[in-house]
Structures are given as C-alpha cells and as structure tokens.
C-alpha cells in the first residue's frame, strides 16, 4: 500500500510524463508496504524510478540504496539527486550477484527489473532474498510473457508468408525466453516466501501506423529492435516490419502485461 507520510504532495512524485516506467512503478507501489524509517534496496534503479519516491517516503530515518549495472545510469541519477535526500545513495552494482558485505534490507524493490535476471533467474531472486531481513518484503515488476502478443503474432504471420523459417525460430526462442507470471510465482514458492502475490495489470500502449509505429519512442530501442534482431538480413527485416507497421489495426490494442510480484521473508 502507498502510505503518504504527510498530507502534503510528494516533492518526488513518479514522473507523469513517463508512459512506461511510471505505470509499472504504480503497480509496484500498489503492493509495497512502505513506512517511514525503512531500509530499501532498489535494484535496476535507472534514473531513479521509483528510488526518489521511495526515499522521500521513508524519510531521513530510513535508507535507500539504489543500484544499477550501468555507470551511466548511476551518474545521471546522481546528477538528478544533487545534494538532496542524503539518505538515498546510487551505486553501480550487479543485482544478480550482490556483494556479501551488503547489509540486509526491510524492503527490496525493482521496477522493470526481472527481465534482466537472466541467465539464472531463480538464483538471482534467491540472492536478493538472502539480503532481505526476516519479515522483509520483496516487490518487483516486469513485462511478463503475453506482452505485445498480438504484435508478435502479426510479425510471425508475415515471416511465415515469406517462408522465413530461421527468423520464425529466432522469434519463438526470443518469446520463450520471456518469463511468465507463473514462472515468477514458482520462484517465490520455491523460496518458501509467504504472502505471495503475483498479479498482472494490462497496460495499453497507444500507437499509430507506419513510421509512427516503427519509430515509436517506447517501442523502438527495445521491443522493436528485438524483432529486427530475429532477421539475418536487415533489408528483409525492414520490408517485413514496414508491412506489419502498415497493418497496425491487426495488432491494436497493443497490450503489455505489467507483472508485479510481492512476497515476504518469514
Ligand atoms: C528498464 S530499466 C528500469 C529503470 C527504472 N527502475 C525505471 O523503472 O525506470 C532497467 C535498468 O536495469 C539496469 N540493469 C540491467 N541489468 C542489470 C543488472 N544485472 N544489475 C543491475 N542493474 C541492471 C539497466 O541498466 C537499466 O537501468
């Protein structure tokens, strides 16, 4: 639950201009039990969604350590922070192999994090749970299997029409690699955590057709680049993706599954 510490508006709200991280973070906050004075490890912290918000909520008696693998992300988060919220620290660390000397935390959060746990996803979650205090909560989000299913089906159909067998196999392998809500529940069950919640909230991503789709600020540089990578020949990729983009009606609404997992260490 989101508990506002005071009746006043947060100074570090989730950015309303972010149409991907913020909706995922909102789902995470729906499940997170936040209280002043808590110590939080925020993994895959990026530019600080939701680390800044969390830091404001736990207040000066709390601690937030926000970690990201990318030095660049850490630097830009630090630049945003300036000298504010001194109980919030951004560090460059790999969430899959946390150093032993790291303390244990009351909460471990990670918005849009689980997809980067590969190759050993279960071991990554296990490593996180080792850094939770007894009675502590883990709350993570990711776009689960099923995200943009209508688009992948349309791309596969276009590949099939052209007899692109190797490309179809690569697309299939790419999709099989995406963790599902059921996989996530399985990890939490295996770790004997309690009060397990795994929920999926659909999020519609609006898109036009043609170039508006191919250069969609949210899809390009992520999901669409993954599709292009399935092709041996990038000129064929361009042809297929252009054809798909012109038929946007066939894959709209474009739905992402915001999967949230929450569980408590006994
Ligand atoms: C999709 S972004 C999410 C950032 C932020 N939490 C948000 O919601 O905007 C994923 C972040 O995970 C980071 N990342 C990827 N692999 C990581 C790893 N092994 N350890 C820590 N961070 C990692 C990336 O550098 C990137 O900043």
PDB file of C-alpha atoms and ligand atoms in Angstrom:
ATOM      1  CA  UNK A   1       0.000   0.000   0.000  1.00  0.00           C
ATOM      2  CA  UNK A   2       1.155   3.531  -0.610  1.00  0.00           C
ATOM      3  CA  UNK A   3       1.229   5.421   2.621  1.00  0.00           C
ATOM      4  CA  UNK A   4       1.808   9.111   2.284  1.00  0.00           C
ATOM      5  CA  UNK A   5       3.953  10.240   5.189  1.00  0.00           C
ATOM      6  CA  UNK A   6       2.277  13.582   5.339  1.00  0.00           C
ATOM      7  CA  UNK A   7      -0.853  15.038   3.862  1.00  0.00           C
ATOM      8  CA  UNK A   8       1.255  17.134   1.510  1.00  0.00           C
ATOM      9  CA  UNK A   9       2.010  16.298  -2.111  1.00  0.00           C
ATOM     10  CA  UNK A  10       5.290  14.422  -2.618  1.00  0.00           C
ATOM     11  CA  UNK A  11       8.201  16.528  -3.838  1.00  0.00           C
ATOM     12  CA  UNK A  12       9.493  13.465  -5.678  1.00  0.00           C
ATOM     13  CA  UNK A  13       6.397  12.014  -7.374  1.00  0.00           C
ATOM     14  CA  UNK A  14       6.666   9.404 -10.108  1.00  0.00           C
ATOM     15  CA  UNK A  15       7.049  11.405 -13.336  1.00  0.00           C
ATOM     16  CA  UNK A  16       3.695  11.745 -15.076  1.00  0.00           C
ATOM     17  CA  UNK A  17       5.454  12.173 -18.430  1.00  0.00           C
ATOM     18  CA  UNK A  18       6.846   8.631 -18.339  1.00  0.00           C
ATOM     19  CA  UNK A  19       4.388   6.265 -20.038  1.00  0.00           C
ATOM     20  CA  UNK A  20       6.283   3.041 -19.306  1.00  0.00           C
ATOM     21  CA  UNK A  21       8.293   3.124 -16.041  1.00  0.00           C
ATOM     22  CA  UNK A  22       5.666   5.105 -14.150  1.00  0.00           C
ATOM     23  CA  UNK A  23       2.711   2.754 -14.811  1.00  0.00           C
ATOM     24  CA  UNK A  24       4.891  -0.200 -13.806  1.00  0.00           C
ATOM     25  CA  UNK A  25       6.072   1.644 -10.693  1.00  0.00           C
ATOM     26  CA  UNK A  26       2.465   2.466  -9.788  1.00  0.00           C
ATOM     27  CA  UNK A  27       1.665  -1.249  -9.870  1.00  0.00           C
ATOM     28  CA  UNK A  28       4.679  -1.942  -7.687  1.00  0.00           C
ATOM     29  CA  UNK A  29       3.587   0.686  -5.160  1.00  0.00           C
ATOM     30  CA  UNK A  30       0.125  -0.905  -5.052  1.00  0.00           C
ATOM     31  CA  UNK A  31       1.745  -3.957  -3.486  1.00  0.00           C
ATOM     32  CA  UNK A  32       4.551  -2.361  -1.492  1.00  0.00           C
ATOM     33  CA  UNK A  33       4.168  -1.775   2.195  1.00  0.00           C
ATOM     34  CA  UNK A  34       6.062   1.446   2.764  1.00  0.00           C
ATOM     35  CA  UNK A  35       6.785   3.001   6.129  1.00  0.00           C
ATOM     36  CA  UNK A  36       8.989   5.765   7.461  1.00  0.00           C
ATOM     37  CA  UNK A  37      12.383   4.588   8.683  1.00  0.00           C
ATOM     38  CA  UNK A  38      12.528   1.511   6.403  1.00  0.00           C
ATOM     39  CA  UNK A  39      15.743   0.456   4.695  1.00  0.00           C
ATOM     40  CA  UNK A  40      15.249  -0.278   0.994  1.00  0.00           C
ATOM     41  CA  UNK A  41      17.408  -1.785  -1.710  1.00  0.00           C
ATOM     42  CA  UNK A  42      16.087  -0.619  -5.096  1.00  0.00           C
ATOM     43  CA  UNK A  43      17.536  -2.720  -7.918  1.00  0.00           C
ATOM     44  CA  UNK A  44      17.780  -1.812 -11.611  1.00  0.00           C
ATOM     45  CA  UNK A  45      17.271   1.731 -10.407  1.00  0.00           C
ATOM     46  CA  UNK A  46      17.937   3.507 -13.717  1.00  0.00           C
ATOM     47  CA  UNK A  47      17.217   7.221 -13.400  1.00  0.00           C
ATOM     48  CA  UNK A  48      15.566   6.686 -10.055  1.00  0.00           C
ATOM     49  CA  UNK A  49      12.042   5.391 -10.669  1.00  0.00           C
ATOM     50  CA  UNK A  50      10.876   4.736  -8.015  1.00  0.00           C
ATOM     51  CA  UNK A  51      14.011   5.318  -5.850  1.00  0.00           C
ATOM     52  CA  UNK A  52      13.416   9.045  -5.377  1.00  0.00           C
ATOM     53  CA  UNK A  53       9.800   8.490  -4.447  1.00  0.00           C
ATOM     54  CA  UNK A  54      10.750   5.720  -2.008  1.00  0.00           C
ATOM     55  CA  UNK A  55      13.450   7.842  -0.400  1.00  0.00           C
ATOM     56  CA  UNK A  56      11.028  10.668   0.239  1.00  0.00           C
ATOM     57  CA  UNK A  57       8.520   8.244   1.739  1.00  0.00           C
ATOM     58  CA  UNK A  58      10.939   6.502   4.143  1.00  0.00           C
ATOM     59  CA  UNK A  59      12.304   9.874   5.219  1.00  0.00           C
ATOM     60  CA  UNK A  60      15.583  10.801   6.864  1.00  0.00           C
ATOM     61  CA  UNK A  61      15.331   7.969   9.379  1.00  0.00           C
ATOM     62  CA  UNK A  62      15.285   5.460   6.517  1.00  0.00           C
ATOM     63  CA  UNK A  63      17.901   4.424   3.964  1.00  0.00           C
ATOM     64  CA  UNK A  64      17.618   3.730   0.252  1.00  0.00           C
ATOM     65  CA  UNK A  65      20.434   2.101  -1.693  1.00  0.00           C
ATOM     66  CA  UNK A  66      19.625   2.238  -5.402  1.00  0.00           C
ATOM     67  CA  UNK A  67      21.781   0.058  -7.649  1.00  0.00           C
ATOM     68  CA  UNK A  68      22.224  -0.221 -11.389  1.00  0.00           C
ATOM     69  CA  UNK A  69      24.731  -2.043 -13.570  1.00  0.00           C
ATOM     70  CA  UNK A  70      25.196   0.937 -15.830  1.00  0.00           C
ATOM     71  CA  UNK A  71      27.687   3.555 -14.662  1.00  0.00           C
ATOM     72  CA  UNK A  72      25.957   5.983 -16.988  1.00  0.00           C
ATOM     73  CA  UNK A  73      22.539   5.479 -15.346  1.00  0.00           C
ATOM     74  CA  UNK A  74      24.073   5.835 -11.898  1.00  0.00           C
ATOM     75  CA  UNK A  75      25.792   9.074 -12.899  1.00  0.00           C
ATOM     76  CA  UNK A  76      22.602  10.577 -14.313  1.00  0.00           C
ATOM     77  CA  UNK A  77      20.589   9.566 -11.239  1.00  0.00           C
ATOM     78  CA  UNK A  78      23.224  11.207  -9.051  1.00  0.00           C
ATOM     79  CA  UNK A  79      23.039  14.330 -11.191  1.00  0.00           C
ATOM     80  CA  UNK A  80      19.257  14.493 -10.694  1.00  0.00           C
ATOM     81  CA  UNK A  81      19.711  13.974  -6.962  1.00  0.00           C
ATOM     82  CA  UNK A  82      22.305  16.701  -6.459  1.00  0.00           C
ATOM     83  CA  UNK A  83      22.629  17.173  -2.712  1.00  0.00           C
ATOM     84  CA  UNK A  84      19.030  16.218  -1.931  1.00  0.00           C
ATOM     85  CA  UNK A  85      17.683  13.229   0.032  1.00  0.00           C
ATOM     86  CA  UNK A  86      21.110  12.384   1.532  1.00  0.00           C
ATOM     87  CA  UNK A  87      19.823   9.048   2.862  1.00  0.00           C
ATOM     88  CA  UNK A  88      19.464   7.889  -0.780  1.00  0.00           C
ATOM     89  CA  UNK A  89      22.612   6.512  -2.446  1.00  0.00           C
ATOM     90  CA  UNK A  90      23.091   5.416  -6.063  1.00  0.00           C
ATOM     91  CA  UNK A  91      25.751   2.753  -6.637  1.00  0.00           C
ATOM     92  CA  UNK A  92      26.950   0.739  -9.602  1.00  0.00           C
ATOM     93  CA  UNK A  93      26.329  -2.927  -8.740  1.00  0.00           C
ATOM     94  CA  UNK A  94      25.069  -6.085 -10.448  1.00  0.00           C
ATOM     95  CA  UNK A  95      21.778  -7.097  -8.827  1.00  0.00           C
ATOM     96  CA  UNK A  96      22.385 -10.749  -9.814  1.00  0.00           C
ATOM     97  CA  UNK A  97      25.497 -11.048  -7.661  1.00  0.00           C
ATOM     98  CA  UNK A  98      25.137  -8.787  -4.656  1.00  0.00           C
ATOM     99  CA  UNK A  99      28.310  -8.438  -2.603  1.00  0.00           C
ATOM    100  CA  UNK A 100      28.273 -10.369   0.670  1.00  0.00           C
ATOM    101  CA  UNK A 101      29.121  -7.256   2.696  1.00  0.00           C
ATOM    102  CA  UNK A 102      25.857  -5.581   1.690  1.00  0.00           C
ATOM    103  CA  UNK A 103      23.527  -5.344   4.701  1.00  0.00           C
ATOM    104  CA  UNK A 104      20.050  -6.837   4.861  1.00  0.00           C
ATOM    105  CA  UNK A 105      17.105  -4.633   3.994  1.00  0.00           C
ATOM    106  CA  UNK A 106      13.490  -4.227   5.128  1.00  0.00           C
ATOM    107  CA  UNK A 107      12.350  -3.992   1.506  1.00  0.00           C
ATOM    108  CA  UNK A 108      13.835  -4.892  -1.855  1.00  0.00           C
ATOM    109  CA  UNK A 109      12.168  -3.216  -4.819  1.00  0.00           C
ATOM    110  CA  UNK A 110      12.906  -3.407  -8.524  1.00  0.00           C
ATOM    111  CA  UNK A 111      10.805  -1.721 -11.171  1.00  0.00           C
ATOM    112  CA  UNK A 112      11.214  -3.270 -14.635  1.00  0.00           C
ATOM    113  CA  UNK A 113      13.957  -5.471 -13.259  1.00  0.00           C
ATOM    114  CA  UNK A 114      13.104  -9.178 -13.583  1.00  0.00           C
ATOM    115  CA  UNK A 115      13.773  -9.407 -17.329  1.00  0.00           C
ATOM    116  CA  UNK A 116      17.434  -8.615 -16.593  1.00  0.00           C
ATOM    117  CA  UNK A 117      17.870 -11.512 -14.154  1.00  0.00           C
ATOM    118  CA  UNK A 118      18.920 -13.866 -16.952  1.00  0.00           C
ATOM    119  CA  UNK A 119      20.518 -16.268 -17.401  1.00  0.00           C
ATOM    120  CA  UNK A 120      19.845 -17.703 -13.912  1.00  0.00           C
ATOM    121  CA  UNK A 121      16.628 -16.027 -12.863  1.00  0.00           C
ATOM    122  CA  UNK A 122      15.824 -18.210  -9.893  1.00  0.00           C
ATOM    123  CA  UNK A 123      19.349 -17.799  -8.468  1.00  0.00           C
ATOM    124  CA  UNK A 124      19.074 -14.030  -8.921  1.00  0.00           C
ATOM    125  CA  UNK A 125      15.829 -13.913  -6.901  1.00  0.00           C
ATOM    126  CA  UNK A 126      17.373 -16.234  -4.310  1.00  0.00           C
ATOM    127  CA  UNK A 127      20.359 -13.868  -3.994  1.00  0.00           C
ATOM    128  CA  UNK A 128      18.002 -10.940  -3.389  1.00  0.00           C
ATOM    129  CA  UNK A 129      16.032 -12.802  -0.729  1.00  0.00           C
ATOM    130  CA  UNK A 130      19.298 -13.506   1.105  1.00  0.00           C
ATOM    131  CA  UNK A 131      19.634  -9.746   1.507  1.00  0.00           C
ATOM    132  CA  UNK A 132      16.153  -9.330   2.981  1.00  0.00           C
ATOM    133  CA  UNK A 133      15.682  -9.147   6.732  1.00  0.00           C
ATOM    134  CA  UNK A 134      13.309 -11.727   8.213  1.00  0.00           C
ATOM    135  CA  UNK A 135       9.857 -10.170   7.860  1.00  0.00           C
ATOM    136  CA  UNK A 136      11.055  -8.115   4.903  1.00  0.00           C
ATOM    137  CA  UNK A 137       9.241  -7.681   1.590  1.00  0.00           C
ATOM    138  CA  UNK A 138      10.365  -8.208  -1.997  1.00  0.00           C
ATOM    139  CA  UNK A 139       8.422  -6.286  -4.687  1.00  0.00           C
ATOM    140  CA  UNK A 140       9.413  -6.466  -8.339  1.00  0.00           C
ATOM    141  CA  UNK A 141       7.844  -5.714 -11.714  1.00  0.00           C
ATOM    142  CA  UNK A 142       8.444  -6.719 -15.317  1.00  0.00           C
ATOM    143  CA  UNK A 143       6.544  -7.040 -18.611  1.00  0.00           C
ATOM    144  CA  UNK A 144       5.555 -10.702 -18.488  1.00  0.00           C
ATOM    145  CA  UNK A 145       5.019 -13.257 -21.216  1.00  0.00           C
ATOM    146  CA  UNK A 146       1.988 -12.166 -23.209  1.00  0.00           C
ATOM    147  CA  UNK A 147       3.249  -8.599 -23.501  1.00  0.00           C
ATOM    148  CA  UNK A 148       2.540  -7.392 -27.043  1.00  0.00           C
ATOM    149  CA  UNK A 149       1.381 -10.896 -28.028  1.00  0.00           C
ATOM    150  CA  UNK A 150      -0.768  -9.516 -30.856  1.00  0.00           C
ATOM    151  CA  UNK A 151       2.281  -7.838 -32.409  1.00  0.00           C
ATOM    152  CA  UNK A 152       4.476 -10.942 -32.212  1.00  0.00           C
ATOM    153  CA  UNK A 153       1.702 -12.979 -33.842  1.00  0.00           C
ATOM    154  CA  UNK A 154       1.432 -10.474 -36.686  1.00  0.00           C
ATOM    155  CA  UNK A 155       5.207 -10.442 -37.243  1.00  0.00           C
ATOM    156  CA  UNK A 156       5.287 -14.248 -37.183  1.00  0.00           C
ATOM    157  CA  UNK A 157       2.466 -14.361 -39.733  1.00  0.00           C
ATOM    158  CA  UNK A 158       4.407 -12.076 -42.065  1.00  0.00           C
ATOM    159  CA  UNK A 159       7.543 -14.184 -41.630  1.00  0.00           C
ATOM    160  CA  UNK A 160       5.521 -17.323 -42.416  1.00  0.00           C
ATOM    161  CA  UNK A 161       4.147 -15.805 -45.639  1.00  0.00           C
ATOM    162  CA  UNK A 162       7.741 -15.263 -46.777  1.00  0.00           C
ATOM    163  CA  UNK A 163       8.964 -18.668 -45.646  1.00  0.00           C
ATOM    164  CA  UNK A 164      11.425 -17.181 -43.164  1.00  0.00           C
ATOM    165  CA  UNK A 165      11.941 -20.287 -41.068  1.00  0.00           C
ATOM    166  CA  UNK A 166      15.153 -19.313 -39.255  1.00  0.00           C
ATOM    167  CA  UNK A 167      13.624 -15.935 -38.384  1.00  0.00           C
ATOM    168  CA  UNK A 168      10.473 -17.601 -37.050  1.00  0.00           C
ATOM    169  CA  UNK A 169      12.590 -19.897 -34.869  1.00  0.00           C
ATOM    170  CA  UNK A 170      14.534 -16.922 -33.501  1.00  0.00           C
ATOM    171  CA  UNK A 171      11.312 -15.064 -32.730  1.00  0.00           C
ATOM    172  CA  UNK A 172       9.945 -18.131 -30.993  1.00  0.00           C
ATOM    173  CA  UNK A 173      13.142 -18.515 -28.942  1.00  0.00           C
ATOM    174  CA  UNK A 174      13.046 -14.819 -28.018  1.00  0.00           C
ATOM    175  CA  UNK A 175       9.465 -15.131 -26.779  1.00  0.00           C
ATOM    176  CA  UNK A 176      10.165 -18.366 -24.893  1.00  0.00           C
ATOM    177  CA  UNK A 177      12.918 -16.516 -23.028  1.00  0.00           C
ATOM    178  CA  UNK A 178      10.462 -14.017 -21.564  1.00  0.00           C
ATOM    179  CA  UNK A 179       9.475 -15.006 -18.021  1.00  0.00           C
ATOM    180  CA  UNK A 180       5.815 -15.541 -17.263  1.00  0.00           C
ATOM    181  CA  UNK A 181       3.779 -14.706 -14.177  1.00  0.00           C
ATOM    182  CA  UNK A 182       3.674 -18.458 -13.496  1.00  0.00           C
ATOM    183  CA  UNK A 183       7.489 -18.691 -13.607  1.00  0.00           C
ATOM    184  CA  UNK A 184       7.674 -15.816 -11.133  1.00  0.00           C
ATOM    185  CA  UNK A 185       5.249 -17.475  -8.731  1.00  0.00           C
ATOM    186  CA  UNK A 186       7.278 -20.687  -8.988  1.00  0.00           C
ATOM    187  CA  UNK A 187      10.479 -18.920  -7.837  1.00  0.00           C
ATOM    188  CA  UNK A 188       8.709 -17.371  -4.843  1.00  0.00           C
ATOM    189  CA  UNK A 189       7.103 -20.701  -3.905  1.00  0.00           C
ATOM    190  CA  UNK A 190      10.463 -22.499  -4.133  1.00  0.00           C
ATOM    191  CA  UNK A 191      11.992 -19.936  -1.786  1.00  0.00           C
ATOM    192  CA  UNK A 192       9.229 -20.639   0.764  1.00  0.00           C
ATOM    193  CA  UNK A 193       8.260 -16.989   0.948  1.00  0.00           C
ATOM    194  CA  UNK A 194       4.937 -16.030   2.465  1.00  0.00           C
ATOM    195  CA  UNK A 195       2.009 -13.805   1.437  1.00  0.00           C
ATOM    196  CA  UNK A 196       2.925 -14.294  -2.213  1.00  0.00           C
ATOM    197  CA  UNK A 197       1.103 -12.085  -4.679  1.00  0.00           C
ATOM    198  CA  UNK A 198       1.719 -12.290  -8.415  1.00  0.00           C
ATOM    199  CA  UNK A 199      -0.603 -10.020 -10.343  1.00  0.00           C
ATOM    200  CA  UNK A 200      -0.797  -8.820 -13.914  1.00  0.00           C
ATOM    201  CA  UNK A 201      -2.257  -5.462 -14.885  1.00  0.00           C
ATOM    202  CA  UNK A 202      -2.776  -4.784 -18.595  1.00  0.00           C
ATOM    203  CA  UNK A 203      -1.331  -1.567 -19.948  1.00  0.00           C
ATOM    204  CA  UNK A 204      -2.347  -0.352 -23.393  1.00  0.00           C
ATOM    205  CA  UNK A 205       0.406   1.294 -25.402  1.00  0.00           C
ATOM    206  CA  UNK A 206      -1.083   3.650 -27.959  1.00  0.00           C
ATOM    207  CA  UNK A 207       0.490   3.657 -31.399  1.00  0.00           C
ATOM    208  CA  UNK A 208      -0.187   4.938 -34.873  1.00  0.00           C
ATOM    209  CA  UNK A 209       0.643   3.023 -38.048  1.00  0.00           C
ATOM    210  CA  UNK A 210       3.635   3.148 -40.403  1.00  0.00           C
ATOM    211  CA  UNK A 211       6.529   5.360 -39.318  1.00  0.00           C
ATOM    212  CA  UNK A 212       4.708   6.343 -36.107  1.00  0.00           C
ATOM    213  CA  UNK A 213       4.865   2.687 -35.109  1.00  0.00           C
ATOM    214  CA  UNK A 214       8.350   1.910 -36.450  1.00  0.00           C
ATOM    215  CA  UNK A 215       9.828   4.866 -34.571  1.00  0.00           C
ATOM    216  CA  UNK A 216       7.583   4.721 -31.529  1.00  0.00           C
ATOM    217  CA  UNK A 217       9.624   6.275 -28.685  1.00  0.00           C
ATOM    218  CA  UNK A 218       8.708   3.491 -26.317  1.00  0.00           C
ATOM    219  CA  UNK A 219       8.913   0.520 -28.674  1.00  0.00           C
ATOM    220  CA  UNK A 220      11.967   1.385 -30.754  1.00  0.00           C
ATOM    221  CA  UNK A 221      15.226   0.876 -28.903  1.00  0.00           C
ATOM    222  CA  UNK A 222      13.613  -2.028 -27.061  1.00  0.00           C
ATOM    223  CA  UNK A 223      10.895  -4.376 -28.221  1.00  0.00           C
ATOM    224  CA  UNK A 224      11.083  -3.454 -31.913  1.00  0.00           C
ATOM    225  CA  UNK A 225      14.860  -3.736 -32.024  1.00  0.00           C
ATOM    226  CA  UNK A 226      14.455  -7.228 -30.584  1.00  0.00           C
ATOM    227  CA  UNK A 227      12.194  -8.060 -33.539  1.00  0.00           C
ATOM    228  CA  UNK A 228      14.740  -6.715 -36.038  1.00  0.00           C
ATOM    229  CA  UNK A 229      17.408  -8.883 -34.407  1.00  0.00           C
ATOM    230  CA  UNK A 230      15.485 -12.001 -35.419  1.00  0.00           C
ATOM    231  CA  UNK A 231      16.419 -11.351 -39.067  1.00  0.00           C
ATOM    232  CA  UNK A 232      19.634 -12.354 -40.781  1.00  0.00           C
ATOM    233  CA  UNK A 233      19.154  -9.737 -43.472  1.00  0.00           C
ATOM    234  CA  UNK A 234      18.213  -6.276 -42.217  1.00  0.00           C
ATOM    235  CA  UNK A 235      16.726  -5.278 -45.572  1.00  0.00           C
ATOM    236  CA  UNK A 236      14.269  -8.194 -45.210  1.00  0.00           C
ATOM    237  CA  UNK A 237      13.615  -7.057 -41.636  1.00  0.00           C
ATOM    238  CA  UNK A 238      12.816  -3.579 -42.907  1.00  0.00           C
ATOM    239  CA  UNK A 239      10.428  -4.997 -45.509  1.00  0.00           C
ATOM    240  CA  UNK A 240       8.601  -7.242 -43.038  1.00  0.00           C
ATOM    241  CA  UNK A 241       8.380  -4.633 -40.315  1.00  0.00           C
ATOM    242  CA  UNK A 242       7.166  -1.970 -42.757  1.00  0.00           C
ATOM    243  CA  UNK A 243       4.417  -4.310 -43.950  1.00  0.00           C
ATOM    244  CA  UNK A 244       3.463  -5.077 -40.345  1.00  0.00           C
ATOM    245  CA  UNK A 245       3.510  -1.396 -39.424  1.00  0.00           C
ATOM    246  CA  UNK A 246       1.037  -0.602 -42.214  1.00  0.00           C
ATOM    247  CA  UNK A 247      -1.389  -3.092 -40.721  1.00  0.00           C
ATOM    248  CA  UNK A 248      -1.438  -1.658 -37.190  1.00  0.00           C
ATOM    249  CA  UNK A 249      -5.174  -2.325 -36.961  1.00  0.00           C
ATOM    250  CA  UNK A 250      -4.420  -6.057 -36.828  1.00  0.00           C
ATOM    251  CA  UNK A 251      -2.380  -5.830 -33.607  1.00  0.00           C
ATOM    252  CA  UNK A 252      -4.137  -2.989 -31.815  1.00  0.00           C
ATOM    253  CA  UNK A 253      -4.803  -2.738 -28.931  1.00  0.00           C
ATOM    254  CA  UNK A 254      -1.160  -3.277 -28.103  1.00  0.00           C
ATOM    255  CA  UNK A 255      -1.196  -4.600 -24.570  1.00  0.00           C
ATOM    256  CA  UNK A 256       1.710  -5.000 -22.151  1.00  0.00           C
ATOM    257  CA  UNK A 257       1.273  -7.124 -19.069  1.00  0.00           C
ATOM    258  CA  UNK A 258       2.572  -5.324 -16.003  1.00  0.00           C
ATOM    259  CA  UNK A 259       3.502  -8.217 -13.779  1.00  0.00           C
ATOM    260  CA  UNK A 260       4.081  -7.418 -10.114  1.00  0.00           C
ATOM    261  CA  UNK A 261       5.436  -9.917  -7.647  1.00  0.00           C
ATOM    262  CA  UNK A 262       5.372  -9.360  -3.950  1.00  0.00           C
ATOM    263  CA  UNK A 263       6.384 -11.759  -1.200  1.00  0.00           C
ATOM    264  CA  UNK A 264       7.591 -11.686   2.383  1.00  0.00           C
ATOM    265  CA  UNK A 265      10.529 -13.442   4.020  1.00  0.00           C
ATOM    266  CA  UNK A 266       9.436 -15.484   7.018  1.00  0.00           C
TER     267      UNK A 266
HETATM  268  C1  LIG B   1      14.049  -0.782 -17.833  1.00  0.00           C
HETATM  269  S1  LIG B   1      15.252  -0.004 -16.846  1.00  0.00           S
HETATM  270  C2  LIG B   1      14.336   0.336 -15.367  1.00  0.00           C
HETATM  271  C3  LIG B   1      14.913   1.510 -14.625  1.00  0.00           C
HETATM  272  C4  LIG B   1      13.999   2.075 -13.519  1.00  0.00           C
HETATM  273  N1  LIG B   1      13.799   1.148 -12.433  1.00  0.00           N
HETATM  274  C5  LIG B   1      12.698   2.533 -14.098  1.00  0.00           C
HETATM  275  O1  LIG B   1      11.652   1.977 -13.732  1.00  0.00           O
HETATM  276  O2  LIG B   1      12.707   3.451 -14.928  1.00  0.00           O
HETATM  277  C6  LIG B   1      16.251  -1.347 -16.366  1.00  0.00           C
HETATM  278  C7  LIG B   1      17.556  -0.968 -15.685  1.00  0.00           C
HETATM  279  O3  LIG B   1      18.190  -2.176 -15.267  1.00  0.00           O
HETATM  280  C8  LIG B   1      19.567  -1.989 -15.341  1.00  0.00           C
HETATM  281  N2  LIG B   1      20.185  -3.307 -15.296  1.00  0.00           N
HETATM  282  C9  LIG B   1      20.238  -4.256 -16.273  1.00  0.00           C
HETATM  283  N3  LIG B   1      20.887  -5.345 -15.823  1.00  0.00           N
HETATM  284  C10 LIG B   1      21.247  -5.086 -14.539  1.00  0.00           C
HETATM  285  C11 LIG B   1      21.935  -5.829 -13.544  1.00  0.00           C
HETATM  286  N4  LIG B   1      22.391  -7.049 -13.799  1.00  0.00           N
HETATM  287  N5  LIG B   1      22.119  -5.258 -12.323  1.00  0.00           N
HETATM  288  C12 LIG B   1      21.652  -4.007 -12.069  1.00  0.00           C
HETATM  289  N6  LIG B   1      21.001  -3.246 -12.974  1.00  0.00           N
HETATM  290  C13 LIG B   1      20.803  -3.782 -14.196  1.00  0.00           C
HETATM  291  C14 LIG B   1      19.753  -1.226 -16.644  1.00  0.00           C
HETATM  292  O4  LIG B   1      20.995  -0.555 -16.670  1.00  0.00           O
HETATM  293  C15 LIG B   1      18.568  -0.264 -16.592  1.00  0.00           C
HETATM  294  O5  LIG B   1      18.907   0.951 -15.991  1.00  0.00           O
END
